[in-house]
Coordinates of C-alpha atoms in Angstrom, one line a residue:
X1 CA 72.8 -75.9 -190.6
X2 CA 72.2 -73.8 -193.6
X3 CA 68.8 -71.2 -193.7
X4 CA 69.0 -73.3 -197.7
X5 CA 69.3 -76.8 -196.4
X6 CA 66.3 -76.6 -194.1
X7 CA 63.2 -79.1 -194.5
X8 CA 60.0 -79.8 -193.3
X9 CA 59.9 -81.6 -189.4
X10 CA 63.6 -80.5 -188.5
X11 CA 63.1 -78.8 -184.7
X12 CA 65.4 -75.4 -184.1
X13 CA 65.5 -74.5 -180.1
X14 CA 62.2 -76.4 -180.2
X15 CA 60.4 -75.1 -183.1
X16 CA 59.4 -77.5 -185.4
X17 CA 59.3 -76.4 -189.3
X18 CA 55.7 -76.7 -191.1
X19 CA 55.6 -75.8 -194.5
X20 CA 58.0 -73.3 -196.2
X21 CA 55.5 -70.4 -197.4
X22 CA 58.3 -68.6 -199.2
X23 CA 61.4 -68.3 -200.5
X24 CA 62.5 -64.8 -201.2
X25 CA 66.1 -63.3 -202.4
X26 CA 66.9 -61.8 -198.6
X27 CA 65.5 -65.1 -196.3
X28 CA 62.9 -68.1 -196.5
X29 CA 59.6 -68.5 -194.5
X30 CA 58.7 -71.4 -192.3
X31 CA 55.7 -72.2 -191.0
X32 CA 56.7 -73.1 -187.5
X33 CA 55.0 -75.0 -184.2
X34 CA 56.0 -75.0 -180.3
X35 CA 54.9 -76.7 -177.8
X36 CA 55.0 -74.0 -175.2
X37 CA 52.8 -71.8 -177.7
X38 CA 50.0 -74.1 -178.7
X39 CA 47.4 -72.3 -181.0
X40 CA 49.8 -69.4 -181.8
X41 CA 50.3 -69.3 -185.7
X42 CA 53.6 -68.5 -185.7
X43 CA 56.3 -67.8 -189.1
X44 CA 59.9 -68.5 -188.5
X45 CA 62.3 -66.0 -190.5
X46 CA 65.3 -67.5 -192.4
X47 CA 67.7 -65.8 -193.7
X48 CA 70.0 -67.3 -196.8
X49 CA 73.3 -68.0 -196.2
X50 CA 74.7 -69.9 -198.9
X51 CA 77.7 -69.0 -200.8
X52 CA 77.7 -66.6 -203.6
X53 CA 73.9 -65.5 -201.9
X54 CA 74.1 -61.4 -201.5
X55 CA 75.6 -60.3 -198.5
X56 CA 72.9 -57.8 -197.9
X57 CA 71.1 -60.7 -196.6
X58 CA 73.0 -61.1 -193.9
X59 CA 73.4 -57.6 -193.1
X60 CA 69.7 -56.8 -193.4
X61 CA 68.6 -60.0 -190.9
X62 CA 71.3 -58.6 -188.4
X63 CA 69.1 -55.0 -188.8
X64 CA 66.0 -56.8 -188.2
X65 CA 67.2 -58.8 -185.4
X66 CA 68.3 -55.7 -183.8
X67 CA 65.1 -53.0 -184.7
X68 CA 61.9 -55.8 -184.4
X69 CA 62.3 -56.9 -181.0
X70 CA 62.5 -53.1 -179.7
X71 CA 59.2 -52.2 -181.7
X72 CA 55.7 -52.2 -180.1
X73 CA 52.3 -52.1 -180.3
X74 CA 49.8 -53.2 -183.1
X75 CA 51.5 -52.1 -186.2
X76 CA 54.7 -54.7 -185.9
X77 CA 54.2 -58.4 -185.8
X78 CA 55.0 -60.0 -181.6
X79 CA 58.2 -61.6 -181.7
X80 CA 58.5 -64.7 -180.3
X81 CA 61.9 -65.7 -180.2
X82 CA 65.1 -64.8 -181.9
X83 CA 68.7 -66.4 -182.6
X84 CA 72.0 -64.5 -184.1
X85 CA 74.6 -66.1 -186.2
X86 CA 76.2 -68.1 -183.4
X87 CA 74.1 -70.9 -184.3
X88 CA 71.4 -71.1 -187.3
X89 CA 70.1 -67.5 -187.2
X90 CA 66.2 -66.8 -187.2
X91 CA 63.2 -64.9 -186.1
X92 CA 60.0 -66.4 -184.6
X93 CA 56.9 -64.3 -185.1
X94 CA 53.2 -64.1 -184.5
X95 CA 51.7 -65.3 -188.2
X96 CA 48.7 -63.0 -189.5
X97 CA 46.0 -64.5 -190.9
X98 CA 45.0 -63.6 -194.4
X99 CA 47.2 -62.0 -197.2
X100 CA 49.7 -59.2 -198.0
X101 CA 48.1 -56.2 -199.9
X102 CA 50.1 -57.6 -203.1
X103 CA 47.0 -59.8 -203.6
X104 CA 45.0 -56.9 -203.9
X105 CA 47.0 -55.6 -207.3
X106 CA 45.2 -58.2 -209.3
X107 CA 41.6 -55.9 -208.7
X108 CA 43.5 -52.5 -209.3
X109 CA 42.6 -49.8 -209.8
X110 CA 40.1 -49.3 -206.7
X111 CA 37.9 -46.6 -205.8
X112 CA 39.0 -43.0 -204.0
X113 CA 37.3 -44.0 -200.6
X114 CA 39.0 -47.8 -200.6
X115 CA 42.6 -46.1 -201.3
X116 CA 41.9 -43.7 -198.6
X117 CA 40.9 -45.9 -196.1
X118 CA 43.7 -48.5 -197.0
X119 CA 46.6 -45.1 -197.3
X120 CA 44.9 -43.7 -193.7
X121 CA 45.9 -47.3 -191.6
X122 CA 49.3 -47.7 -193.5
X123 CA 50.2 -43.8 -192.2
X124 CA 49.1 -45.1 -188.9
X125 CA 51.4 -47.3 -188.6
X126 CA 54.3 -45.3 -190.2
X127 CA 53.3 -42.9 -187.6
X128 CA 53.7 -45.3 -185.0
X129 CA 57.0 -46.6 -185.9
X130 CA 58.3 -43.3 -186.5
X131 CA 57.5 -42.3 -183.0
X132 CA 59.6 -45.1 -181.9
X133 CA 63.2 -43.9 -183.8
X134 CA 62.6 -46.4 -186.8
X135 CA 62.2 -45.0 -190.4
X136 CA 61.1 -48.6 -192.7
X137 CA 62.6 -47.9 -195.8
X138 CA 60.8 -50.7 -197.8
X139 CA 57.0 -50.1 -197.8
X140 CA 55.3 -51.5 -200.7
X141 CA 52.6 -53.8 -201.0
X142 CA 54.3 -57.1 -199.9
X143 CA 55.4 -55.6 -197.0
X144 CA 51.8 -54.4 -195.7
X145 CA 49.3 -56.7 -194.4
X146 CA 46.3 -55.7 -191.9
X147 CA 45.1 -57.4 -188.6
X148 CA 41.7 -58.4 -189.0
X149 CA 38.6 -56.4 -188.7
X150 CA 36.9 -55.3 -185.6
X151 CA 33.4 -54.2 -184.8
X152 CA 33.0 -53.6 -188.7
X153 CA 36.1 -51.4 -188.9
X154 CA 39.3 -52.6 -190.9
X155 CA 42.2 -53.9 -189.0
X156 CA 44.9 -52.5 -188.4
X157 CA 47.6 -52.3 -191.0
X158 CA 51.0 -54.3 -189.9
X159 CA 54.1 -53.3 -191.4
X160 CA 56.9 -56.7 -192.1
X161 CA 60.4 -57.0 -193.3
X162 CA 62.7 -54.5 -191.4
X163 CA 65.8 -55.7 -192.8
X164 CA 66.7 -52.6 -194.6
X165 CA 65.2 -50.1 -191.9
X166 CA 66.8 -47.0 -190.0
X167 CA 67.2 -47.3 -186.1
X168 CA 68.3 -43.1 -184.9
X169 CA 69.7 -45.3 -181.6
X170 CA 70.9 -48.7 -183.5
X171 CA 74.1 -48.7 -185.8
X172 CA 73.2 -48.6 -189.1
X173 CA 74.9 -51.4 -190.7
X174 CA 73.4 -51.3 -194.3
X175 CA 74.8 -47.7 -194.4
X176 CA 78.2 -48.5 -192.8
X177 CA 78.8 -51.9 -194.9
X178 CA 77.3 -51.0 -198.8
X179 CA 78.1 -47.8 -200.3
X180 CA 75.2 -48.6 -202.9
X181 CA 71.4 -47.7 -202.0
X182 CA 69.0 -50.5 -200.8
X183 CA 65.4 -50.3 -201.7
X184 CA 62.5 -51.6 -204.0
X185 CA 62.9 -49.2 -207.2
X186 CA 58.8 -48.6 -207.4
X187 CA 58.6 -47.2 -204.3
X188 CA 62.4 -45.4 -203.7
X189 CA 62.3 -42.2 -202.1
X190 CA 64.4 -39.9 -204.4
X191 CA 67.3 -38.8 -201.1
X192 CA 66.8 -42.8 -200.7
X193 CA 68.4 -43.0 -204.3
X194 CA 71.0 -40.6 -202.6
X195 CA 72.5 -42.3 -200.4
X196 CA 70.2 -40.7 -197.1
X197 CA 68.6 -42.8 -194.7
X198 CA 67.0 -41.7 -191.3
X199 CA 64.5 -39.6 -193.0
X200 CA 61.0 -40.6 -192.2
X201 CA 59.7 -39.2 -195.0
X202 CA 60.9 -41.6 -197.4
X203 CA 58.4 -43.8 -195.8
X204 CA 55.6 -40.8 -197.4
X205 CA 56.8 -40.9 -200.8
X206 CA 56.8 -44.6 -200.2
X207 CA 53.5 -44.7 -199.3
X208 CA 52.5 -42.2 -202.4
X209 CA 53.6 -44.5 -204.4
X210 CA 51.3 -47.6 -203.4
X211 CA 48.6 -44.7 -203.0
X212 CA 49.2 -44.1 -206.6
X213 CA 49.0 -47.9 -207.8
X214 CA 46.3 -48.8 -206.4
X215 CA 44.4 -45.4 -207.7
X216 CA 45.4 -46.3 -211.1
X217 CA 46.7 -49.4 -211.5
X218 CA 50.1 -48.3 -212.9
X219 CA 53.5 -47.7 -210.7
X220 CA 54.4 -43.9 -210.7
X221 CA 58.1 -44.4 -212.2
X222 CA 57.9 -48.5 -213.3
X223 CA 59.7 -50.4 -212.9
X224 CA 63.1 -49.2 -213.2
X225 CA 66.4 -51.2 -213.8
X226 CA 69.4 -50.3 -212.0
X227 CA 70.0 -47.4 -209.8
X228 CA 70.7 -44.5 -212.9
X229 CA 67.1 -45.4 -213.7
X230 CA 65.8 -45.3 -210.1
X231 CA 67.7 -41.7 -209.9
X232 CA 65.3 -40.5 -212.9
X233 CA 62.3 -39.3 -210.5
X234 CA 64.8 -36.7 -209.6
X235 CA 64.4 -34.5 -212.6
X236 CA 61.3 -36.5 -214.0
X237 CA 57.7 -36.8 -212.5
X238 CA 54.9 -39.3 -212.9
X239 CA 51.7 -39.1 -214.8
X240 CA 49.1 -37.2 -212.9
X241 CA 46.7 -39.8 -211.8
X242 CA 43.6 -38.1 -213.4
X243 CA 45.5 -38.1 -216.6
X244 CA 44.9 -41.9 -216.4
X245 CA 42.1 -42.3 -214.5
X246 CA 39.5 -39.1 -214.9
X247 CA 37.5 -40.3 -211.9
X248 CA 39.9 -39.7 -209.3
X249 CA 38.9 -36.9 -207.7
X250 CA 40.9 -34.1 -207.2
X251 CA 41.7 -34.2 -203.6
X252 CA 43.2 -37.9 -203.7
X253 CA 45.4 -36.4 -206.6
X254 CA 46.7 -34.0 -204.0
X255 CA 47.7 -36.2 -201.6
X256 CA 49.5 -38.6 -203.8
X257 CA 51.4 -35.7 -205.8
X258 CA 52.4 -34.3 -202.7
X259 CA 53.7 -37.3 -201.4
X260 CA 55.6 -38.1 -204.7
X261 CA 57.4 -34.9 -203.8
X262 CA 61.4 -34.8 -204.9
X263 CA 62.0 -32.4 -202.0
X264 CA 61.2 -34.2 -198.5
X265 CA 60.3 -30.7 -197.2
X266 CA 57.3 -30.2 -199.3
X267 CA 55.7 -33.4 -198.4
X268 CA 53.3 -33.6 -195.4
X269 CA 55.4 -33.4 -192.3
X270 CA 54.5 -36.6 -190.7
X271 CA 52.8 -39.8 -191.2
X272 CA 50.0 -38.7 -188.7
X273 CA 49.3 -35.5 -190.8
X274 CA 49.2 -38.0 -194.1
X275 CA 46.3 -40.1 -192.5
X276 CA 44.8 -37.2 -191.0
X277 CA 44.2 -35.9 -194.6
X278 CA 43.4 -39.5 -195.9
X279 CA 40.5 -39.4 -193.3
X280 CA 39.2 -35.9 -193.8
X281 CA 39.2 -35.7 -198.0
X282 CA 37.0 -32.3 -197.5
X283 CA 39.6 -30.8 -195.5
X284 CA 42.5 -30.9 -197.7
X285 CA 43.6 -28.0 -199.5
X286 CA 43.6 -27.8 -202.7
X287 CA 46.9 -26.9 -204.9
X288 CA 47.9 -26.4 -208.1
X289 CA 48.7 -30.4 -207.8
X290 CA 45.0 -31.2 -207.7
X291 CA 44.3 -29.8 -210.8
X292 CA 47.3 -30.9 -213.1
X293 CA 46.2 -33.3 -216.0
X294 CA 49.5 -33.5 -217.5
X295 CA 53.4 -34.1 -216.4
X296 CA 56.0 -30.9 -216.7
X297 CA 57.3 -30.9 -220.3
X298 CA 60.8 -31.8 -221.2
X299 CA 62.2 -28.7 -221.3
X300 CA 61.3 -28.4 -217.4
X301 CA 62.9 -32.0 -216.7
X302 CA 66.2 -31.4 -218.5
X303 CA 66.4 -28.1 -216.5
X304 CA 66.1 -30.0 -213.5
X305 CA 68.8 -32.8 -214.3
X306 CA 71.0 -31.0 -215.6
X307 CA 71.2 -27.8 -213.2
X308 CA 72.0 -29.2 -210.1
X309 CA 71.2 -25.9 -207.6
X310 CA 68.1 -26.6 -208.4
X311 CA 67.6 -30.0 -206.6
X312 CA 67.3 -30.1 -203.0
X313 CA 69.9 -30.7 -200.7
X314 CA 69.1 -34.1 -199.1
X315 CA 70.5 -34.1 -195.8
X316 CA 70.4 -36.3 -193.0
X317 CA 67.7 -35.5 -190.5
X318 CA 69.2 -35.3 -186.6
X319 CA 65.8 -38.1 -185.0
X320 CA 62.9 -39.1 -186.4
X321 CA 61.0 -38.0 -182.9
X322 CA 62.1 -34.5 -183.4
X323 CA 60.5 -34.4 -187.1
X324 CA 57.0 -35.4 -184.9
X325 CA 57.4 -33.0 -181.9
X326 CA 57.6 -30.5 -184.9
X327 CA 54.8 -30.8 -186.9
X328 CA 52.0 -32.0 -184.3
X329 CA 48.3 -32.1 -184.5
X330 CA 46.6 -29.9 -182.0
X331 CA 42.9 -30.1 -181.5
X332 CA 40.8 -26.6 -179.9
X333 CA 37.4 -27.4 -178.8
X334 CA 35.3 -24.6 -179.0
X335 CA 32.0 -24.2 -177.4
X336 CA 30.0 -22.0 -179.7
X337 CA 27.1 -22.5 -177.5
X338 CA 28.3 -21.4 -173.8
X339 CA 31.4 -19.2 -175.1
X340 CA 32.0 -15.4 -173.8
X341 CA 33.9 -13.2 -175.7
X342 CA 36.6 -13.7 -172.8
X343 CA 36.6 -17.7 -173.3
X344 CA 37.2 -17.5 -177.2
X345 CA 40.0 -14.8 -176.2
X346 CA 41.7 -17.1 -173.8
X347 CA 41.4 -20.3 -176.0
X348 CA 43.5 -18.3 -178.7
X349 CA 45.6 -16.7 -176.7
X350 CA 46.2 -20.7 -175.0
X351 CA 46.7 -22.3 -179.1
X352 CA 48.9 -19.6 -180.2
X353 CA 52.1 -19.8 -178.7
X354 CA 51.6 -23.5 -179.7
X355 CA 51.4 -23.0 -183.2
X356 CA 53.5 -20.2 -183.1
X357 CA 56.8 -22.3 -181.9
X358 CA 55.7 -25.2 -184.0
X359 CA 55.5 -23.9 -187.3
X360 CA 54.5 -27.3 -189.0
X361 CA 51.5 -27.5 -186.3
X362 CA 48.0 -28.6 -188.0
X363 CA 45.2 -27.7 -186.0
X364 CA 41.9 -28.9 -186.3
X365 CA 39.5 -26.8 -184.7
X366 CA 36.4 -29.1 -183.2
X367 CA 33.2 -28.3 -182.0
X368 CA 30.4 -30.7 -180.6
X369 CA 26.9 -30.7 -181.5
X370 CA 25.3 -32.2 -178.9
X371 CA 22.5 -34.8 -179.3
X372 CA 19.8 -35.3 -177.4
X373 CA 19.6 -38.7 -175.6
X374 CA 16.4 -39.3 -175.6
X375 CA 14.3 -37.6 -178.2
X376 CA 15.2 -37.1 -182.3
X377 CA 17.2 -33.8 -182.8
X378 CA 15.9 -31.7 -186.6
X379 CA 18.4 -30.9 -188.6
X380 CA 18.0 -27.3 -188.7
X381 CA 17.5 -24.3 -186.4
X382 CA 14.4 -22.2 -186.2
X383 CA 14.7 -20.1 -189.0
X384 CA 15.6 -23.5 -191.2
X385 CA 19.2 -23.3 -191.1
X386 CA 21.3 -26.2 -190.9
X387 CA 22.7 -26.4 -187.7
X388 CA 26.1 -28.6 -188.7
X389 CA 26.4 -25.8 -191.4
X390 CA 26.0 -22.9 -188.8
X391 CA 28.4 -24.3 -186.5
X392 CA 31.5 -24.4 -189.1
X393 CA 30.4 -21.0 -190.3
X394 CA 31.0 -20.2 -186.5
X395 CA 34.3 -21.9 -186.1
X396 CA 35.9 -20.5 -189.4
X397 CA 34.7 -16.7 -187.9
X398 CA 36.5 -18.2 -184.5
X399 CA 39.6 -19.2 -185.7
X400 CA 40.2 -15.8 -188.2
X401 CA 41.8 -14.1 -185.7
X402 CA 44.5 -17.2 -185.7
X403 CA 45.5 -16.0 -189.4
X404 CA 46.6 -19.6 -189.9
X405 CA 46.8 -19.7 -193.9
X406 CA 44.5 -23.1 -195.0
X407 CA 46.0 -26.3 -195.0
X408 CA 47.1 -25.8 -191.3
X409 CA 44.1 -25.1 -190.2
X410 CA 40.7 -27.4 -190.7
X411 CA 36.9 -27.0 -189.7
X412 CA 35.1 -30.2 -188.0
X413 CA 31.7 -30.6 -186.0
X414 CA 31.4 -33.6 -183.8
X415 CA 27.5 -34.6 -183.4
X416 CA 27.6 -37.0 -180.3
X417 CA 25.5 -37.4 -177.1
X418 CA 29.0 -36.9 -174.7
X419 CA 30.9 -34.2 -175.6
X420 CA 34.2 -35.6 -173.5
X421 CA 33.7 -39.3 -175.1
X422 CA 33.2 -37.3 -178.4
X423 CA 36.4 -35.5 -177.9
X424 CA 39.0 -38.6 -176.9
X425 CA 37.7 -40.5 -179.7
X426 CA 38.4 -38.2 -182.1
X427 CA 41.6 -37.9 -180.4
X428 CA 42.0 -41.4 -180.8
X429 CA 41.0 -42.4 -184.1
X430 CA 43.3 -39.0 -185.5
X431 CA 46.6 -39.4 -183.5
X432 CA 46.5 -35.8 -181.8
X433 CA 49.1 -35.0 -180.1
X434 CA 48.0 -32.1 -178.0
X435 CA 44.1 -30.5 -177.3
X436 CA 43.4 -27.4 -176.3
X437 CA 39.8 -26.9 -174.4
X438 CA 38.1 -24.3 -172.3
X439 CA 36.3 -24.8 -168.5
X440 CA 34.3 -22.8 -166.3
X441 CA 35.7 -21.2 -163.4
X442 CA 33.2 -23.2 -161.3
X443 CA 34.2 -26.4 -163.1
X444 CA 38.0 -25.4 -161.8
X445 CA 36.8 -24.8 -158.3
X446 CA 35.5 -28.6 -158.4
X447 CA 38.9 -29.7 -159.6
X448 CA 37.3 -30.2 -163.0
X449 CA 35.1 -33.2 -161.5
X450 CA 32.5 -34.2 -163.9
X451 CA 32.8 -31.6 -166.5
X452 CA 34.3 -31.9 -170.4
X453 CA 37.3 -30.7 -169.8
X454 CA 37.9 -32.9 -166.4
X455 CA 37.1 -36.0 -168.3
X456 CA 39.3 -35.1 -171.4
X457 CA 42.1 -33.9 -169.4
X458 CA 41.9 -37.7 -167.3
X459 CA 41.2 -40.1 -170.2
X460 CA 42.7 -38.2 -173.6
X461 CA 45.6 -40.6 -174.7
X462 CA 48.0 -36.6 -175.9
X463 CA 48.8 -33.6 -173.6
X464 CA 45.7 -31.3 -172.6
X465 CA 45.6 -27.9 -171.9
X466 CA 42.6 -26.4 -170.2
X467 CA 42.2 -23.0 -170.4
X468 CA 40.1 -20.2 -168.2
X469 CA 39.3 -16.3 -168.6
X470 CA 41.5 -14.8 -165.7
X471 CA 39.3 -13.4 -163.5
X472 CA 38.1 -9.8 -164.2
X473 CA 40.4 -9.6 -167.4
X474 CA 37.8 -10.8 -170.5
X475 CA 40.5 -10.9 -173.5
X476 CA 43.9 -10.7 -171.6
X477 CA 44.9 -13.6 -171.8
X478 CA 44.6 -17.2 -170.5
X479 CA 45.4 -19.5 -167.2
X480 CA 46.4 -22.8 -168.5
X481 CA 46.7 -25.9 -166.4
X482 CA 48.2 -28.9 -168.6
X483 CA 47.5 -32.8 -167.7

């Protein structure tokens, strides 16, 4: 049985083929029914195996057989069953309802906030995969689609098609079988071009690209022919997108410019400090990229193809995981209203060694405004200040001391009845990895029970670190106590 020869109402290991939604170069889609999964929409993945089809395909399903059925969580489509090539080969997995982002080309370009929203869950789940030793290698459009929405939020994005993806555990058998590159030209990461896979931010520039498309409309580089022309974005770079769309506004440029970066090291660490930018637009810091409205002239693009020390060195990184434990985001809470001279002391001296062994660290330092339950809260102190203002003022004088130069350092005020529930879910929604918090010495006595810090340190899903004054020693230092 041939993945070509297939039709409608043949039953494989009990499935029973529907429609076939698609028929692409790599492998055919089948719309597929079991009875011991009644009501699950389910796709069965096909792979071709005709002669003179590309052996890639064969190669690639054998990757995806192997990476998908180790993946979790919400980002990856629940596989249902799988065969190899003993028999007829296929994968059986949950269908999403609703369409990839391709459909969405047709409406481009969008506005700033939509492509931030739509770039901040794709780097979610890029974040997510990453953290589980898989690099994707082919994000674009087709290959995005998004769970739908809940309680008026969007969806989370899912992430299909892992035939040409890196496992750091798994043989990689598109490297050790094709000497030539794999990849959609649009999107290619320039080391991709090269020959280097494993590095997890190829997925970035990936990602920059569809950022870039759906901001203007237009594909950074085309859509090159042949891998000479896919090499080009070596030594050539795009079109700024304000160039062709003025109303992009300066701090989407920066994102997408720095993700379109040749050199792997001078794009945002990790996925999670992508979306953490895509969500906070007034916290990114502002380079020369914001501001460019034209592309480097000629003579600056034949210097760059032709001299050869002055590419980058592409090499293969040693685990995605360690590029993450790297470059984490750490989260201080500061209370501006309680703190002592000898709590602010202790809370730095508790975040520095932190960001002082992880050099790509971004910390967001948060404080809480707390609202009252009951009545209306104004806007502005006593002498008509406005209090959200006052209280970054406060945290940028707190966090001078740290001398972390801007961009690894931002400014945010939580207003929220709960302080602790305030905390987690911004720990949530921004993928921290680690927080750093103060609490009373009375609160320690009590083991923490029923203060901030005792509820953030229980229910937080990243490392905490609660920090005290030591006793009689205001500005010496700190006592930490992780959970």
């Amino acid at each position: 049985m041939a993945g070509t020869r297939l039709a409608a109402g043949e039953t494989i290991d009990g499935f029973t083929l529907g429609a076939r939604l698609h028929a692409g170069g790599m492998a055919a889609l089948w719309e597929v029914t079991h009875p011991d999964h009644p009501g699950l929409p389910m796709l069965m993945k096909v792979p071709r195996l005709a002669a003179g089809e590309d052996p890639a395909a064969i190669v690639g399903f054998e990757m995806e057989l192997m990476i998908l059925p180790r993946l979790s969580g919400p980002h990856v489509p629940r596989v249902v069953a799988a065969a190899g090539f003993e028999r007829q080969p296929y994968l059986v997995m949950e269908r999403l309802p609703g369409p990839s982002l391709q459909a969405r080309l047709s409406a481009l370009p969008l506005g700033a906030e939509e492509v931030a929203a739509i770039g901040a869950r794709v780097a979610e789940a890029l974040d997510s995969l990453h953290r589980q030793d898989v690099v994707h290698l082919d994000v674009k459009p087709s290959n995005i689609l998004f769970r739908p929405a809940r309680d008026g939020a969007g969806g989370e994005a899912v992430l299909v098609d892992f035939g040409l993806a890196h496992h750091r555990l798994l043989p990689d058998l598109m490297q050790e079988e094709f000497r030539l590159p794999y990849g959609s030209a649009p999107y290619m990461a320039p080391e991709q071009a090269m020959g280097v896979r494993g590095e997890p931010r190829s997925d970035l520039f990936a990602l920059g690209a569809v950022l870039y498309q759906l901001a203007t409309g237009l594909l950074p580089f085309g859509d090159p022919q042949g891998l000479r022309a896919v090499r080009r974005r070596l030594w050539r770079d795009p079109l700024p997108p304000r160039l062709l769309r003025p109303s992009c506004p300066p701090w989407l440029q920066e994102i997408i410019l720095r993700c379109l970066e040749v050199d792997p090291a001078r794009r945002h660490p990790t996925a999670a400090q992508l979306a953490f930018d895509l969500r906070h637009p007034d916290q990114v810091a502002l380079t020369e990229r914001a501001g460019r409205r034209r592309r480097d002239g000629w003579l600056a693009a034949l210097r760059r193809r032709f001299d050869t020390d002055a590419r980058p060195a592409f090499r293969r990184p040693s685990g995605e995981t360690g590029a993450v434990r790297a470059a984490p985001i750490v989260a201080v809470a500061v209370d501006l209203a309680e703190e002592s001279a000898a709590m602010a002391e202790a809370l730095r001296a508790g975040l520095g060694p932190i960001v002082a062994a992880l050099p790509g660290a971004r910390v967001a330092c948060i404080n809480v405004l707390r609202l009252n339950r009951a009545a209306s809260d104004a806007a502005e102190d006593e002498a008509g200040r406005n209090r959200h203002v006052q209280r970054l003022v406060a945290l940028k004088h707190w966090a001078a001391p740290l001398g972390l130069p801007e961009g690894r350092i931002t400014f945010h005020v939580l207003e929220a009845a709960d302080p602790a529930q305030a905390l987690i879910a911004y720990a949530t929604a921004n993928r921290v990895d680690h927080i750093v918090l103060g609490a009373r010495a009375e609160s320690l006595r009590r083991r923490l029970l029923g203060s901030v810090s005792g509820q953030v340190a229980a229910h937080a899903p990243c490392t905490v670190t609660v920090v005290r004054p030591r006793a009689g020693a205001a500005g010496r230092g700190a006592a930490p106590a992780e959970a």
